[in-house]
mmCIF file of C-alpha atoms and ligand atoms in Angstrom:
data_model
loop_
_atom_site.group_PDB
_atom_site.id
_atom_site.type_symbol
_atom_site.label_atom_id
_atom_site.label_comp_id
_atom_site.label_asym_id
_atom_site.label_seq_id
_atom_site.Cartn_x
_atom_site.Cartn_y
_atom_site.Cartn_z
ATOM 1 C CA MET K 8 -20.367 -9.188 -16.365
ATOM 2 C CA ARG K 9 -17.989 -11.688 -14.674
ATOM 3 C CA ILE K 10 -19.893 -14.672 -13.371
ATOM 4 C CA THR K 11 -18.168 -16.447 -10.001
ATOM 5 C CA ALA K 12 -19.821 -19.540 -9.174
ATOM 6 C CA THR K 13 -18.935 -23.044 -7.407
ATOM 7 C CA VAL K 14 -19.866 -25.688 -9.717
ATOM 8 C CA ASN K 15 -19.919 -29.343 -8.978
ATOM 9 C CA GLY K 16 -17.285 -28.449 -6.290
ATOM 10 C CA GLU K 17 -14.923 -26.625 -8.451
ATOM 11 C CA PRO K 18 -14.265 -22.634 -8.811
ATOM 12 C CA HIS K 19 -15.700 -21.137 -11.965
ATOM 13 C CA GLU K 20 -15.433 -17.936 -13.426
ATOM 14 C CA VAL K 21 -16.774 -16.941 -16.496
ATOM 15 C CA ASP K 22 -16.593 -13.237 -18.644
ATOM 16 C CA ASP K 23 -18.811 -11.453 -20.844
ATOM 17 C CA VAL K 24 -21.957 -12.796 -19.544
ATOM 18 C CA TRP K 25 -25.068 -10.404 -20.751
ATOM 19 C CA PRO K 26 -27.269 -9.478 -17.746
ATOM 20 C CA GLY K 27 -30.484 -11.584 -19.178
ATOM 21 C CA GLU K 28 -28.593 -14.866 -20.041
ATOM 22 C CA SER K 29 -30.126 -17.806 -17.914
ATOM 23 C CA LEU K 30 -27.709 -20.048 -15.697
ATOM 24 C CA LEU K 31 -28.880 -22.739 -18.220
ATOM 25 C CA TYR K 32 -27.029 -20.936 -20.880
ATOM 26 C CA VAL K 33 -24.115 -20.182 -18.893
ATOM 27 C CA LEU K 34 -23.718 -23.716 -17.990
ATOM 28 C CA ARG K 35 -24.248 -25.195 -21.251
ATOM 29 C CA GLU K 36 -22.972 -22.641 -23.426
ATOM 30 C CA ARG K 37 -20.157 -21.259 -21.306
ATOM 31 C CA MET K 38 -19.225 -23.650 -18.801
ATOM 32 C CA GLY K 39 -19.085 -26.868 -21.219
ATOM 33 C CA LEU K 40 -21.731 -28.616 -19.118
ATOM 34 C CA PRO K 41 -24.247 -29.750 -21.406
ATOM 35 C CA GLY K 42 -26.026 -32.222 -19.250
ATOM 36 C CA SER K 43 -28.637 -29.523 -18.166
ATOM 37 C CA LYS K 44 -30.929 -29.633 -21.040
ATOM 38 C CA ASN K 45 -33.117 -26.940 -23.113
ATOM 39 C CA ALA K 46 -36.275 -28.099 -23.775
ATOM 40 C CA CYS K 47 -38.602 -25.396 -22.998
ATOM 41 C CA GLU K 48 -36.914 -22.414 -21.652
ATOM 42 C CA GLN K 49 -39.823 -21.457 -19.883
ATOM 43 C CA GLY K 50 -39.992 -23.341 -16.588
ATOM 44 C CA GLU K 51 -42.436 -25.762 -18.093
ATOM 45 C CA CYS K 52 -40.581 -29.054 -18.330
ATOM 46 C CA GLY K 53 -37.800 -29.497 -15.566
ATOM 47 C CA SER K 54 -35.468 -30.915 -18.161
ATOM 48 C CA CYS K 55 -32.731 -28.115 -16.404
ATOM 49 C CA THR K 56 -33.261 -29.076 -13.058
ATOM 50 C CA VAL K 57 -30.163 -28.003 -11.356
ATOM 51 C CA TYR K 58 -29.263 -27.361 -7.296
ATOM 52 C CA LEU K 59 -28.616 -23.888 -6.674
ATOM 53 C CA ASP K 60 -27.380 -23.875 -2.934
ATOM 54 C CA GLY K 61 -29.416 -27.242 -2.403
ATOM 55 C CA THR K 62 -32.612 -26.400 -3.639
ATOM 56 C CA ALA K 63 -33.440 -27.759 -6.812
ATOM 57 C CA VAL K 64 -34.392 -25.145 -9.501
ATOM 58 C CA CYS K 65 -35.228 -24.595 -13.281
ATOM 59 C CA ALA K 66 -32.043 -23.478 -14.600
ATOM 60 C CA CYS K 67 -33.569 -21.821 -17.636
ATOM 61 C CA LEU K 68 -35.623 -19.498 -14.789
ATOM 62 C CA VAL K 69 -32.561 -18.457 -13.219
ATOM 63 C CA ALA K 70 -30.860 -15.288 -14.237
ATOM 64 C CA ALA K 71 -26.971 -16.176 -14.700
ATOM 65 C CA GLY K 72 -26.388 -13.016 -12.141
ATOM 66 C CA GLN K 73 -28.477 -14.779 -9.656
ATOM 67 C CA ALA K 74 -26.007 -17.665 -9.335
ATOM 68 C CA GLU K 75 -22.961 -15.246 -8.518
ATOM 69 C CA GLY K 76 -21.087 -16.443 -5.531
ATOM 70 C CA ARG K 77 -23.339 -19.542 -5.237
ATOM 71 C CA ALA K 78 -22.999 -23.379 -5.372
ATOM 72 C CA VAL K 79 -24.330 -25.050 -8.592
ATOM 73 C CA VAL K 80 -24.769 -28.975 -8.834
ATOM 74 C CA THR K 81 -25.684 -30.198 -12.396
ATOM 75 C CA VAL K 82 -26.394 -33.811 -13.184
ATOM 76 C CA GLU K 83 -22.730 -34.301 -14.386
ATOM 77 C CA GLY K 84 -21.814 -33.135 -10.397
ATOM 78 C CA LEU K 85 -23.879 -36.137 -9.136
ATOM 79 C CA ALA K 86 -21.371 -39.013 -10.710
ATOM 80 C CA ALA K 87 -18.234 -39.823 -8.542
ATOM 81 C CA GLY K 88 -15.750 -39.525 -11.622
ATOM 82 C CA ASP K 89 -16.903 -42.180 -14.046
ATOM 83 C CA GLU K 90 -18.939 -44.282 -11.333
ATOM 84 C CA LEU K 91 -22.556 -42.988 -11.926
ATOM 85 C CA HIS K 92 -24.333 -42.104 -8.930
ATOM 86 C CA PRO K 93 -26.752 -44.938 -8.037
ATOM 87 C CA VAL K 94 -30.114 -42.791 -9.192
ATOM 88 C CA GLN K 95 -28.421 -42.368 -12.326
ATOM 89 C CA GLN K 96 -27.489 -45.940 -12.695
ATOM 90 C CA CYS K 97 -30.712 -47.153 -11.841
ATOM 91 C CA PHE K 98 -32.272 -44.842 -14.622
ATOM 92 C CA VAL K 99 -30.128 -46.646 -17.216
ATOM 93 C CA GLU K 100 -30.738 -50.212 -15.566
ATOM 94 C CA ALA K 101 -34.724 -49.339 -15.861
ATOM 95 C CA ASP K 102 -34.480 -48.444 -19.425
ATOM 96 C CA ALA K 103 -36.084 -45.057 -18.180
ATOM 97 C CA VAL K 104 -34.309 -43.068 -21.021
ATOM 98 C CA GLN K 105 -35.341 -43.204 -24.732
ATOM 99 C CA CYS K 106 -34.429 -39.822 -26.287
ATOM 100 C CA GLY K 107 -33.155 -38.493 -22.788
ATOM 101 C CA PHE K 108 -34.108 -35.192 -22.892
ATOM 102 C CA CYS K 109 -36.109 -35.210 -19.712
ATOM 103 C CA THR K 110 -33.587 -37.905 -18.144
ATOM 104 C CA PRO K 111 -31.154 -34.912 -16.562
ATOM 105 C CA GLY K 112 -33.905 -33.240 -14.803
ATOM 106 C CA LEU K 113 -35.772 -36.105 -13.504
ATOM 107 C CA VAL K 114 -32.225 -37.847 -12.233
ATOM 108 C CA VAL K 115 -31.968 -34.427 -10.120
ATOM 109 C CA ALA K 116 -35.538 -34.241 -9.287
ATOM 110 C CA THR K 117 -34.930 -38.091 -7.992
ATOM 111 C CA HIS K 118 -32.132 -37.300 -6.209
ATOM 112 C CA ASP K 119 -33.537 -34.571 -4.269
ATOM 113 C CA LEU K 120 -36.531 -36.534 -3.399
ATOM 114 C CA LEU K 121 -34.834 -39.310 -2.171
ATOM 115 C CA ALA K 122 -32.754 -37.029 0.083
ATOM 116 C CA ARG K 123 -35.754 -35.734 1.482
ATOM 117 C CA ASN K 124 -37.872 -38.939 1.577
ATOM 118 C CA ALA K 125 -36.046 -42.520 1.650
ATOM 119 C CA ALA K 126 -38.987 -44.531 0.658
ATOM 120 C CA PRO K 127 -41.302 -42.331 -0.901
ATOM 121 C CA SER K 128 -44.670 -44.062 -1.906
ATOM 122 C CA ASP K 129 -45.741 -43.948 -5.471
ATOM 123 C CA PRO K 130 -48.061 -40.918 -5.034
ATOM 124 C CA GLU K 131 -44.680 -39.028 -3.306
ATOM 125 C CA ILE K 132 -42.961 -40.074 -6.184
ATOM 126 C CA ARG K 133 -45.719 -38.603 -8.703
ATOM 127 C CA GLU K 134 -45.761 -35.485 -7.059
ATOM 128 C CA ALA K 135 -42.463 -34.873 -6.712
ATOM 129 C CA LEU K 136 -41.812 -35.499 -10.566
ATOM 130 C CA ALA K 137 -44.852 -33.567 -11.333
ATOM 131 C CA GLY K 138 -42.601 -30.847 -12.561
ATOM 132 C CA ASN K 139 -40.686 -33.142 -14.941
ATOM 133 C CA LEU K 140 -42.023 -33.627 -18.319
ATOM 134 C CA CYS K 141 -41.253 -36.867 -20.426
ATOM 135 C CA ARG K 142 -42.597 -36.416 -24.022
ATOM 136 C CA CYS K 143 -41.343 -40.193 -24.801
ATOM 137 C CA THR K 144 -42.235 -42.557 -21.993
ATOM 138 C CA GLY K 145 -45.392 -43.854 -20.188
ATOM 139 C CA TYR K 146 -43.758 -42.823 -16.966
ATOM 140 C CA GLU K 147 -43.652 -46.434 -15.955
ATOM 141 C CA LYS K 148 -40.234 -47.318 -16.782
ATOM 142 C CA ILE K 149 -39.005 -43.865 -15.000
ATOM 143 C CA LEU K 150 -41.099 -44.659 -11.846
ATOM 144 C CA ASP K 151 -39.657 -48.072 -11.701
ATOM 145 C CA ALA K 152 -35.812 -46.410 -11.683
ATOM 146 C CA VAL K 153 -37.256 -44.085 -8.989
ATOM 147 C CA ARG K 154 -38.604 -47.205 -6.719
ATOM 148 C CA MET K 155 -35.039 -49.100 -7.721
ATOM 149 C CA ALA K 156 -32.901 -45.908 -6.683
ATOM 150 C CA ALA K 157 -34.666 -45.670 -3.583
ATOM 151 C CA ASP K 158 -34.297 -49.307 -2.813
ATOM 152 C CA ARG K 159 -30.259 -49.392 -3.446
ATOM 153 C CA LEU K 160 -29.657 -46.556 -1.505
ATOM 154 C CA ALA K 161 -31.537 -47.925 1.408
ATOM 155 C CA THR K 162 -29.246 -51.050 0.924
ATOM 156 C CA PRO K 163 -25.722 -50.460 2.792
HETATM 157 S S1 FES X 209 -35.852 -25.963 -20.097
HETATM 158 FE FE1 FES X 209 -36.230 -25.537 -17.791
HETATM 159 S S2 FES X 209 -38.113 -26.014 -17.142
HETATM 160 FE FE2 FES X 209 -37.846 -26.616 -19.674
HETATM 161 S S1 FES X 210 -37.047 -39.688 -22.869
HETATM 162 FE FE1 FES X 210 -37.786 -38.365 -24.065
HETATM 163 S S2 FES X 210 -38.269 -36.737 -23.373
HETATM 164 FE FE2 FES X 210 -38.335 -38.286 -21.557
#
């Protein structure tokens, strides 16, 4: 089947999509957007988090057909050209990236959190990121990155 969707602000159309394919597979393998990671493919780790019509979802749990006619934003779409989004930049500066597999999902989840709550408390950050698993870090640097991003976004 053919899937037509707006991805990172651009119209995309792909053919020969099998109805059982996930949105994650279509993004990575058919649209050339490998930022969203495939770590568990079971909705457990959050590495594949993207926005679907403005709601953060696990792309591995979304059937490709469900994206028909809708707007998807991936971690690639948060940057402005070569300029990283402040959330992305803060993950770099806080050394919150080790293998990086969890990072795209954490960046999107943090972006979503800070859009809803500009000054989250530590418990609110932990709750918002509870669905995003990292196998490398002790989460402290990730929390540092989120706090740094909140401060930076609050500074005009
Ligand atoms: S790859 Fe989608 S939740 Fe883990
Ligand atoms: S940095 Fe490796 S899974 Fe998080």
